[in-house]
Coordinates of N, CA and C in Angstrom, one line a residue:
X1 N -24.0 -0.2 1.9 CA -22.9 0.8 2.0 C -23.3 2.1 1.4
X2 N -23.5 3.4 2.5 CA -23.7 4.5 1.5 C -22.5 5.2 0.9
X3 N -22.5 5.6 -0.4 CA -20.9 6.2 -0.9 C -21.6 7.6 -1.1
X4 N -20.7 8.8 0.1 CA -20.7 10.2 -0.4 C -20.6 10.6 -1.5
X5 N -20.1 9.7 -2.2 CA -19.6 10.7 -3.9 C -21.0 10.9 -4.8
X6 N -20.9 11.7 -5.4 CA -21.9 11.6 -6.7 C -21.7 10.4 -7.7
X7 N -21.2 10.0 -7.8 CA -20.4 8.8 -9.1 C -20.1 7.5 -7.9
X8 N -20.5 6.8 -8.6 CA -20.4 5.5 -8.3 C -18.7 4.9 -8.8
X9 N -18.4 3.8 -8.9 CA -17.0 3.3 -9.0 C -17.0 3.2 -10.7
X10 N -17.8 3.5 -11.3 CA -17.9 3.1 -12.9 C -17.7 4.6 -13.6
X11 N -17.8 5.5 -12.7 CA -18.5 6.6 -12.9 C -19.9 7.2 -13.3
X12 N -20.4 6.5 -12.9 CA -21.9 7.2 -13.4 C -22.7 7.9 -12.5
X13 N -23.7 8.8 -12.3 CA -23.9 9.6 -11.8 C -25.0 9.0 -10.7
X14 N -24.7 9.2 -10.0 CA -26.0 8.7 -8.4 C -26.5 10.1 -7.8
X15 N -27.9 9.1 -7.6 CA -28.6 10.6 -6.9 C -28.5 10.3 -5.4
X16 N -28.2 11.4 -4.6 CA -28.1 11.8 -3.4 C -28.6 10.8 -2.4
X17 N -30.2 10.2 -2.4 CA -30.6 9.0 -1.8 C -30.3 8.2 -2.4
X18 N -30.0 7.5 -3.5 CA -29.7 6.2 -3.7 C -28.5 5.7 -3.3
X19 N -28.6 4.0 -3.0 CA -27.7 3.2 -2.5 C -27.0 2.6 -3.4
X20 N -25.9 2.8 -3.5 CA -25.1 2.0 -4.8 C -24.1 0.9 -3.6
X21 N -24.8 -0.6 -4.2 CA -24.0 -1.9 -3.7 C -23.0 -2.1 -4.2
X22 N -22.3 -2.8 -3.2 CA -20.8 -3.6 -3.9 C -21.3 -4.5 -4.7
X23 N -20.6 -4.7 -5.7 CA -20.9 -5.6 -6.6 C -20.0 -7.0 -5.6
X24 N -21.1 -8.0 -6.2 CA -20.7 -9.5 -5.7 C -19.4 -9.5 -5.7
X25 N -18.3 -10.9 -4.7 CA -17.1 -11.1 -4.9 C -16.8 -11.7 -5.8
X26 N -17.7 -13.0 -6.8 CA -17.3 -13.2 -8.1 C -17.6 -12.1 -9.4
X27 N -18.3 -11.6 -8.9 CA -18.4 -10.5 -10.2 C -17.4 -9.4 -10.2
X28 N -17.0 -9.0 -9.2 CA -15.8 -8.0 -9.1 C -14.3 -8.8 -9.4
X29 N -14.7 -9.7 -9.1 CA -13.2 -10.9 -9.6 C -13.1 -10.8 -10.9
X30 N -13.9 -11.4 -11.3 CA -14.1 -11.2 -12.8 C -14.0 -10.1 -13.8
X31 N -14.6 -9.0 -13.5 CA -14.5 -7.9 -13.6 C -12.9 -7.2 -13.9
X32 N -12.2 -7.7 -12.7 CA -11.1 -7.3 -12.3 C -10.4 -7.7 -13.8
X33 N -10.1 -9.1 -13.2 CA -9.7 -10.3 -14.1 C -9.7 -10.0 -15.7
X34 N -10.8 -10.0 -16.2 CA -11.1 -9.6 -17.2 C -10.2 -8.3 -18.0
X35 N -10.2 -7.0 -17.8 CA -9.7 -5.8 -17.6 C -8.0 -5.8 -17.1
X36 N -7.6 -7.0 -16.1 CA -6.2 -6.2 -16.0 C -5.5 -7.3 -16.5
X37 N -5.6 -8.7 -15.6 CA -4.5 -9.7 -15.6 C -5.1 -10.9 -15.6
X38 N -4.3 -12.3 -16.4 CA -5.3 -13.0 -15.7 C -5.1 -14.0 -14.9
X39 N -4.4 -13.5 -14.0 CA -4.5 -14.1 -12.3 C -4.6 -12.9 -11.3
X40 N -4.4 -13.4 -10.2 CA -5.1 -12.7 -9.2 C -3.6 -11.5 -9.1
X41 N -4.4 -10.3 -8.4 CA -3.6 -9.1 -8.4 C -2.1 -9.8 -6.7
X42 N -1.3 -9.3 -6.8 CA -0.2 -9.6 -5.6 C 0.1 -8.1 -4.9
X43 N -1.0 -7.9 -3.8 CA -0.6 -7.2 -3.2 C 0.0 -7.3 -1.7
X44 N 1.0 -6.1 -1.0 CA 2.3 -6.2 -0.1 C 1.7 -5.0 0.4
X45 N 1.1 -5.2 1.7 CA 1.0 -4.1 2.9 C 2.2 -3.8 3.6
X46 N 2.8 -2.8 3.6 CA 4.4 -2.7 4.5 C 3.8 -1.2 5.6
X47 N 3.3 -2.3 6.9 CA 3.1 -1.3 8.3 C 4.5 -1.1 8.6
X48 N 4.7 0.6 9.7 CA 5.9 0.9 9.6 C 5.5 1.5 11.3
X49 N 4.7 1.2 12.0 CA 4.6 1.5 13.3 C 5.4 0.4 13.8
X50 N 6.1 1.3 15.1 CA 7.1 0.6 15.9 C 5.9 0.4 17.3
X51 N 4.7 0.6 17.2 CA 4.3 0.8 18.2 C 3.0 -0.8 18.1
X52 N 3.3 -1.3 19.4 CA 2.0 -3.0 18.9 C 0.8 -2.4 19.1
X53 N 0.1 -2.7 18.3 CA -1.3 -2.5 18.2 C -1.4 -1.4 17.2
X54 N -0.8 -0.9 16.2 CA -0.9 0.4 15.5 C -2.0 0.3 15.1
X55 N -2.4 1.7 14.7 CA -3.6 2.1 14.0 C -3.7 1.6 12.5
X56 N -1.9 2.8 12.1 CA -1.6 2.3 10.7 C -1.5 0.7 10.5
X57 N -1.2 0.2 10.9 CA -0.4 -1.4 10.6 C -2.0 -2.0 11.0
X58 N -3.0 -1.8 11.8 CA -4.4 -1.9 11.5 C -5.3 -2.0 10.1
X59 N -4.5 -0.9 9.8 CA -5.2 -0.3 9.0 C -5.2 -0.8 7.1
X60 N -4.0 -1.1 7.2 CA -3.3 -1.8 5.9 C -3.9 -3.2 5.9
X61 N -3.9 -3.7 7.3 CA -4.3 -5.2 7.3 C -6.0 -4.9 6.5
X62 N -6.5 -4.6 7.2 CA -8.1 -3.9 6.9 C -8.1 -4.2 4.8
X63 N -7.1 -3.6 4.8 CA -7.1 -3.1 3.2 C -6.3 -4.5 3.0
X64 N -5.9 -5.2 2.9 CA -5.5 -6.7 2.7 C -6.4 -7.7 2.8
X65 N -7.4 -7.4 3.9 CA -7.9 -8.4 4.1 C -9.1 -8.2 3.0
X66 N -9.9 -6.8 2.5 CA -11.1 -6.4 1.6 C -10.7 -6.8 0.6
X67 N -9.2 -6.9 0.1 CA -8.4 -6.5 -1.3 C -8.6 -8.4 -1.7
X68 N -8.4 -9.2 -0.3 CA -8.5 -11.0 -0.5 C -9.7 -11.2 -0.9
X69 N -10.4 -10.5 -0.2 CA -11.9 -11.0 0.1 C -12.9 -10.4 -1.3
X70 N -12.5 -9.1 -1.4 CA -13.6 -8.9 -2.4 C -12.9 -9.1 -3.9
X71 N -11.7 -9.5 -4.1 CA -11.0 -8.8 -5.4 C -10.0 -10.4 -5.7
X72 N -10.3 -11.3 -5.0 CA -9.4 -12.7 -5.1 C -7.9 -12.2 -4.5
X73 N -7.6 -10.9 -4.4 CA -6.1 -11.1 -4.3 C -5.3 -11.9 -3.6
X74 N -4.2 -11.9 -3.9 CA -3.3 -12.3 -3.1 C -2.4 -11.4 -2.4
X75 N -2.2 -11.2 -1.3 CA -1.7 -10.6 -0.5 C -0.6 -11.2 0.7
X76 N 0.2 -10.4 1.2 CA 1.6 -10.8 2.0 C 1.3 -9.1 2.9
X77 N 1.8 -9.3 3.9 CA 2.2 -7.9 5.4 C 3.3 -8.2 5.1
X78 N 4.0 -6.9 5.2 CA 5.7 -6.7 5.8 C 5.8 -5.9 6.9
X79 N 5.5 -6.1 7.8 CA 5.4 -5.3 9.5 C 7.0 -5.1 9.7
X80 N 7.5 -3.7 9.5 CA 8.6 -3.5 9.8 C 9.1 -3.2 11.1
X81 N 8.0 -3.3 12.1 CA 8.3 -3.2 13.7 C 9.0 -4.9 14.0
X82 N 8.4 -5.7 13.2 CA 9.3 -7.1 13.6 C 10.5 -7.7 12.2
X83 N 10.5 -6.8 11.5 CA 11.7 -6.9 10.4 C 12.6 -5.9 10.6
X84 N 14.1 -6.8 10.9 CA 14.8 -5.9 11.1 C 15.8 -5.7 9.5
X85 N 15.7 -4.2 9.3 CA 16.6 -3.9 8.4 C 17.9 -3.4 9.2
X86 N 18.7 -3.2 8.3 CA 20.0 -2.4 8.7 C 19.8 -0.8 8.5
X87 N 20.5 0.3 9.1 CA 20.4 1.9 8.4 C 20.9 1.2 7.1
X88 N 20.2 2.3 6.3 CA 20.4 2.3 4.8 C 22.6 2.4 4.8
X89 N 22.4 1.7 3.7 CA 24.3 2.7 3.5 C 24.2 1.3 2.0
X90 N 24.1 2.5 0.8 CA 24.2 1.9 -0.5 C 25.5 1.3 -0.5
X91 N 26.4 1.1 0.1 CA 27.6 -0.2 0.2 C 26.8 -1.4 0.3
X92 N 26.5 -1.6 1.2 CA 25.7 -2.8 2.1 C 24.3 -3.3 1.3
X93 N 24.4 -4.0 0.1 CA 22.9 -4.4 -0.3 C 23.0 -6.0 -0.2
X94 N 23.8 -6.7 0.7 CA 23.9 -8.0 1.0 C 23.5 -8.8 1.9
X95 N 22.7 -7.4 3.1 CA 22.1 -8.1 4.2 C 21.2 -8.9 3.6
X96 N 20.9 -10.1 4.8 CA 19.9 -11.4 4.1 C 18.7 -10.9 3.9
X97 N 18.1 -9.8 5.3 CA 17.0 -8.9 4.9 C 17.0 -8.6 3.8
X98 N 17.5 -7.9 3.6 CA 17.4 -7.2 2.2 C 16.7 -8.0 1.0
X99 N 17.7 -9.0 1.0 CA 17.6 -9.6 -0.4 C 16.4 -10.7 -0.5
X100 N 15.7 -10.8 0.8 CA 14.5 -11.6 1.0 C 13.7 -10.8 1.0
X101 N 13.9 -9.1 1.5 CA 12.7 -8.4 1.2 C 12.0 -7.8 -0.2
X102 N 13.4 -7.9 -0.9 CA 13.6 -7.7 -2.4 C 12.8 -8.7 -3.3
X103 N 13.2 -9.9 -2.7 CA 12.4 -11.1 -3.6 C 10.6 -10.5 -3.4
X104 N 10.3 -10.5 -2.2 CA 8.8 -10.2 -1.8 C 8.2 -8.9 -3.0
X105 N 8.8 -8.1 -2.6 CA 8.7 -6.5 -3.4 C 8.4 -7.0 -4.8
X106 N 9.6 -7.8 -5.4 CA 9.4 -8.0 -6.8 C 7.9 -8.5 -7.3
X107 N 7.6 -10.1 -6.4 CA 6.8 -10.7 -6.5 C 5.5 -9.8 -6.4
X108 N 5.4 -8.4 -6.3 CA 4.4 -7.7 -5.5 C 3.7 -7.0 -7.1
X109 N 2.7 -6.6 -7.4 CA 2.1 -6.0 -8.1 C 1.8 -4.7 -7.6
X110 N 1.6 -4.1 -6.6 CA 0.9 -2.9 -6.1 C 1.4 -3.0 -4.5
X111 N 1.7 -1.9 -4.1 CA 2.0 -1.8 -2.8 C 1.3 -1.2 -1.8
X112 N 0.8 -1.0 -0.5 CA 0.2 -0.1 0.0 C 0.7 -0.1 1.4
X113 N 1.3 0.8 1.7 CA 2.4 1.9 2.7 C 1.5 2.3 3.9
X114 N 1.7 2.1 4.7 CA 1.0 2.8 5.9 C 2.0 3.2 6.9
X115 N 1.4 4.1 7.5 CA 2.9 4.8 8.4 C 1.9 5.5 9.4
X116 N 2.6 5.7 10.8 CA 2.2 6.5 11.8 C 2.5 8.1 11.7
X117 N 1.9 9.2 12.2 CA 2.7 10.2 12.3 C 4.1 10.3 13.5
X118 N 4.7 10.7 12.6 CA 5.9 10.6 13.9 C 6.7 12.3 13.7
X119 N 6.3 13.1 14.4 CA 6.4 14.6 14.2 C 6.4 15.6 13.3
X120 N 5.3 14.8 12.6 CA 4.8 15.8 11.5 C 5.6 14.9 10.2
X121 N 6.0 13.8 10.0 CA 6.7 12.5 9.4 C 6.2 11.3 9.1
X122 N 6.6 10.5 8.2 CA 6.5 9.5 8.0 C 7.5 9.0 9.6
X123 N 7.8 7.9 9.7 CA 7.9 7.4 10.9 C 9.5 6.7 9.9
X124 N 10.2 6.7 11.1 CA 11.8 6.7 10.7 C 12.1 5.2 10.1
X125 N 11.3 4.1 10.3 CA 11.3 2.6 10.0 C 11.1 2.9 8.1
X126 N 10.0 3.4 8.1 CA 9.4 3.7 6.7 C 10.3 4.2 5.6
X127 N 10.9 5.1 6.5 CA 11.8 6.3 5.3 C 13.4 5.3 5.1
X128 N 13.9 4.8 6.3 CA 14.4 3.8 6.1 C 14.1 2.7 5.1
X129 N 13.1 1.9 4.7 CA 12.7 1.1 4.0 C 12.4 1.7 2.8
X130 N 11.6 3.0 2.8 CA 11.9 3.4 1.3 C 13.3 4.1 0.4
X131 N 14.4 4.3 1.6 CA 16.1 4.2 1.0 C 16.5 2.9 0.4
X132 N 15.9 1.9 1.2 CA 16.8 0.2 0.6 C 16.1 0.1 -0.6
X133 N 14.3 0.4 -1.1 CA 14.0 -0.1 -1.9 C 13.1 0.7 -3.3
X134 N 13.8 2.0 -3.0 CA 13.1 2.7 -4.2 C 12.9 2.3 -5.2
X135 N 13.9 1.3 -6.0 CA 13.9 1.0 -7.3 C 13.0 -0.1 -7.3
X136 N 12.4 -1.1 -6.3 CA 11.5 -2.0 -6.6 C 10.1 -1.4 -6.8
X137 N 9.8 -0.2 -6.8 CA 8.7 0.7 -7.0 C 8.5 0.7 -8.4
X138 N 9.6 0.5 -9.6 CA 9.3 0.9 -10.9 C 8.3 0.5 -11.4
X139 N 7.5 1.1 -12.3 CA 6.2 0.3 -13.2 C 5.2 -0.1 -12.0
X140 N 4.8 -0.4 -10.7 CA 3.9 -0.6 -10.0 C 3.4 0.4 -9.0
X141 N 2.4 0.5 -9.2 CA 1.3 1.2 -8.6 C 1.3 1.2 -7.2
X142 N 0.8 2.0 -5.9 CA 1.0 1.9 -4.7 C 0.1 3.3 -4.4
X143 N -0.3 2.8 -3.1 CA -1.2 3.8 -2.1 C -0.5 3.8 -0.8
X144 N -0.9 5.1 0.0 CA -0.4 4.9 1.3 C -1.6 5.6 2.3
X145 N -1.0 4.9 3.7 CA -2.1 5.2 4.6 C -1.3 6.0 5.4
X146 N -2.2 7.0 6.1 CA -1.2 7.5 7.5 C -2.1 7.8 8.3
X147 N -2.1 7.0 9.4 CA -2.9 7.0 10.9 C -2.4 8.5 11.4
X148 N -3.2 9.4 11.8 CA -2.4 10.8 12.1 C -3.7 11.3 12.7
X149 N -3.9 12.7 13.3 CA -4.5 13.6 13.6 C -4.4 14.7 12.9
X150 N -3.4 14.9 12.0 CA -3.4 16.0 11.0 C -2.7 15.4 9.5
X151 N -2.7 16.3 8.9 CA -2.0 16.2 7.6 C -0.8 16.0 7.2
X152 N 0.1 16.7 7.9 CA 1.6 16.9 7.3 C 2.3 15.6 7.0
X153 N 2.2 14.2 8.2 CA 3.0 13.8 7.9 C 2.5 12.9 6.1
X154 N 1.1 12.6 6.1 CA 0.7 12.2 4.5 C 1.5 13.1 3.2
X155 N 1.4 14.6 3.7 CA 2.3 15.3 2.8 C 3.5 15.0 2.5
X156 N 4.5 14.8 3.6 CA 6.1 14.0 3.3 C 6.1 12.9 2.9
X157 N 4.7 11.8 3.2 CA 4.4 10.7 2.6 C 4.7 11.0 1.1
X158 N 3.6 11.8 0.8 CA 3.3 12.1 -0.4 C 4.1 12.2 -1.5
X159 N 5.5 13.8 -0.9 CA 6.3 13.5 -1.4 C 7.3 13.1 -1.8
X160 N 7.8 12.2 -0.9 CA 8.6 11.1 -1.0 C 8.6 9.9 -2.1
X161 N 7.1 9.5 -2.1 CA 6.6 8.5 -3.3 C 6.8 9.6 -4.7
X162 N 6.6 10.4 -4.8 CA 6.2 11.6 -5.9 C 7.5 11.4 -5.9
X163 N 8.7 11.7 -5.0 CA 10.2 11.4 -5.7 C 10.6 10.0 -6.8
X164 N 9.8 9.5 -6.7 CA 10.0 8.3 -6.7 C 9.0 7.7 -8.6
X165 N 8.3 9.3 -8.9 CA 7.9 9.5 -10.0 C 6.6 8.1 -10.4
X166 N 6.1 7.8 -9.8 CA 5.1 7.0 -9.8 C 3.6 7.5 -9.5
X167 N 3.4 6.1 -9.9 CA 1.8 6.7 -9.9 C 1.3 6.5 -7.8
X168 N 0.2 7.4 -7.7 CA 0.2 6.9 -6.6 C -1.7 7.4 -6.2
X169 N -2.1 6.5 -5.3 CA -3.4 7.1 -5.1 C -3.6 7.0 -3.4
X170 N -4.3 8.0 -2.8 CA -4.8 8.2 -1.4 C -5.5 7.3 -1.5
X171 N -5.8 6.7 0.0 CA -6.8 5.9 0.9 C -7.6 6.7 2.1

């Protein structure tokens, strides 16, 4: 794997030709392990393409499947093209969705958001899903993807989570 960066994942400084390896799957387990928790991390991909075959909802899986494979986690999809929510309306937090999606969320350690551009936007499924469940965001960490040709819609991504006063990191 060659990595553009000058710094490696430890931070240390690499020279321009050298190849810096992934470290093994048990040594990055351990590693992990050691440092955060000690069971395996619970991470929750929530694709938000209405469209089959998305790029984004691709793309999360991608990041699910590295996050199993190299890191022990545990992981769960929430494909919101086949989960139906209701429109948001803070009266209504009794739908069965809801409160099944709620259980998942909780169980979740780290999130990671993928969205299509949908005119210069997160995509309407998404922004919906983050009305029902902003508060299950507290205290956990989350990244987001956005399959796009340009920038903007990652920006409204961006700020949307940033409302939401959390930590958050690009993919």
């Amino acid at each position: 794997m060659e990595i553009s960066s000058k710094k490696n994942s430890e931070g240390l400084e690499a020279n321009d030709n050298q190849r810096i390896e992934p470290t093994s799957r048990n040594e990055s387990s351990s590693i992990f392990r050691k440092y955060r928790m000690k069971r395996p991390i619970r991470i929750i991909g929530i694709g938000s393409s209405m469209r089959e075959h998305s790029y984004s909802t691709l793309a999360v899986k991608m990041v699910l499947d590295l996050s199993k494979k190299n890191y022990d986690a545990e992981t769960n999809l929430l494909d919101l093209r086949r989960t139906k929510l209701p429109i948001y309306n803070p009266n209504d937090s009794f739908h069965t969705n809801i409160q099944e999606i709620g259980h998942l969320l909780e169980w979740a350690d780290a999130f990671v958001l993928a969205s299509p551009d949908y005119h210069g936007s997160m995509s309407g499924v998404m922004k919906n899903f983050l009305d029902h469940f902003w508060e299950e965001f507290a205290g956990k960490t989350f990244g987001y993807i956005c399959a796009s040709h340009g920038r903007t819609s990652m920006l409204w991504m961006e700020f949307a989570l940033w409302c939401f006063n959390k930590w958050r990191a690009r993919f």
